[in-house]
């Protein structure tokens, strides 16, 4: 690259970065390297991988790129599992969990039960960069975000409130709340009849220097007990990376990952030389082996819940796998973004 092309490259990169930096606090870009970048995400992350790859190609740090990618979904009222528009806890309050890990520094930060902040992943990065800690929760996390001038927002959209209200009106025989006839309910409310998702968005990014970054962000289990924290903000459970090995993360029933430190298990599998798909399926099998709670087993003693895993290895190989069939992941390999089918431990579709 000539000096003038280089200067032009840095000017356009700086302009884009300063726009992102004002909202999301990204670091200054570095020149792009020569390795093939890869970005993977959960199936709700197609726009995420597109944005993250765009930023990586402009020289952004892989974690900054991933955070900019997930910010699109965090701000999307249509995704009821992440950020703004997330389904609230049982009291109708949206509580968000998020964590980030940065490969080159092996740094990490997270927030849990954070209210009123649309971009918890960006706050998690501030915990990593601007404190000596790894995890801030609840009121302390909110005060920390306020101290950094992060704007507060009512995260409960009308649609999420209506979905929650219908759950409240139909949950339990002793309730004094009365639901209207189904014919009066909106299609959005009807779509979520009987569903308690663990949704979530994970993104792992490998940049052109072979450096990794990852983020997991969620509004957690629908109608959760206030203060319930899932796997997403827990490093080793909802995400993990080692810059010399690979990056992994998960969506689905977080308690299963908390009890098995699944993302750490996956990265350790990659370290032992397992192929990405096999490392993910090993984590699935670990969940099956340790799931001894009869409430969480089907008639064949299999988990009656879904967990999905995604990983990218240091050399660019990647995979997605889940307990039950039908899951997809988003991938950008530097050429194009697309949804691809995940492998699964069982051939049957996800139980309801
Ligand atoms: N995996 C997201 C959660 O359980 O909250």
CSV table of N, CA, C and O and ligand atoms in Angstrom, one decimal, residues 97 198-200 218 220-221 228 230-232 250-255, ligand 1:
chain,number,residue,atom,x,y,z
A,97,UNK,N,-28.1,-8.6,31.1
A,97,UNK,CA,-26.8,-9.1,31.4
A,97,UNK,C,-25.9,-9.1,30.2
A,97,UNK,O,-26.4,-9.3,29.1
A,198,UNK,N,-34.8,-18.2,26.4
A,198,UNK,CA,-33.5,-17.7,27.0
A,198,UNK,C,-32.7,-17.0,25.9
A,198,UNK,O,-31.6,-16.7,26.1
A,199,UNK,N,-33.3,-16.8,24.7
A,199,UNK,CA,-32.8,-16.0,23.6
A,199,UNK,C,-31.3,-15.7,23.6
A,199,UNK,O,-30.5,-16.6,23.6
A,200,UNK,N,-31.0,-14.4,23.7
A,200,UNK,CA,-29.6,-14.0,23.8
A,200,UNK,C,-28.9,-13.8,22.5
A,200,UNK,O,-29.2,-14.5,21.5
A,218,UNK,N,-27.8,-10.1,26.7
A,218,UNK,CA,-29.2,-10.7,26.8
A,218,UNK,C,-30.1,-9.9,27.7
A,218,UNK,O,-29.6,-9.2,28.6
A,220,UNK,N,-32.1,-12.1,29.1
A,220,UNK,CA,-32.3,-13.3,30.0
A,220,UNK,C,-33.6,-14.0,29.8
A,220,UNK,O,-34.4,-13.7,28.9
A,221,UNK,N,-33.8,-14.9,30.7
A,221,UNK,CA,-35.0,-15.7,30.7
A,221,UNK,C,-36.3,-14.8,30.8
A,221,UNK,O,-36.4,-13.9,31.7
A,228,UNK,N,-32.5,-12.6,38.9
A,228,UNK,CA,-31.9,-13.8,38.3
A,228,UNK,C,-30.8,-13.4,37.3
A,228,UNK,O,-31.0,-12.6,36.5
A,230,UNK,N,-28.2,-15.1,34.5
A,230,UNK,CA,-27.9,-16.3,33.7
A,230,UNK,C,-26.4,-16.5,33.5
A,230,UNK,O,-25.6,-16.0,34.2
A,231,UNK,N,-26.1,-17.2,32.4
A,231,UNK,CA,-24.7,-17.5,32.0
A,231,UNK,C,-24.0,-16.3,31.3
A,231,UNK,O,-22.8,-16.2,31.3
A,232,UNK,N,-24.9,-15.5,30.6
A,232,UNK,CA,-24.3,-14.5,29.7
A,232,UNK,C,-23.2,-13.6,30.3
A,232,UNK,O,-22.2,-13.3,29.6
A,250,UNK,N,-22.5,-18.9,24.0
A,250,UNK,CA,-23.7,-19.7,24.0
A,250,UNK,C,-24.9,-18.8,24.1
A,250,UNK,O,-24.9,-17.7,24.6
A,251,UNK,N,-26.0,-19.5,23.7
A,251,UNK,CA,-27.4,-18.9,24.0
A,251,UNK,C,-28.2,-20.1,24.4
A,251,UNK,O,-27.8,-21.3,24.2
A,252,UNK,N,-29.3,-19.9,25.0
A,252,UNK,CA,-30.2,-21.0,25.5
A,252,UNK,C,-30.2,-21.0,27.1
A,252,UNK,O,-29.9,-19.9,27.7
A,253,UNK,N,-30.5,-22.1,27.6
A,253,UNK,CA,-30.7,-22.2,29.1
A,253,UNK,C,-29.4,-21.9,29.8
A,253,UNK,O,-28.6,-22.8,29.9
A,254,UNK,N,-29.3,-20.8,30.4
A,254,UNK,CA,-28.0,-20.4,31.0
A,254,UNK,C,-27.6,-21.2,32.2
A,254,UNK,O,-26.4,-21.4,32.4
A,255,UNK,N,-28.6,-21.7,33.0
A,255,UNK,CA,-28.2,-22.4,34.2
A,255,UNK,C,-27.4,-23.7,33.8
A,255,UNK,O,-26.5,-24.0,34.5
B,1,LIG,N1,-28.4,-17.7,28.1
B,1,LIG,C1,-29.1,-16.6,28.6
B,1,LIG,C2,-29.8,-16.8,29.9
B,1,LIG,O1,-30.0,-17.9,30.3
B,1,LIG,O2,-30.1,-15.8,30.5
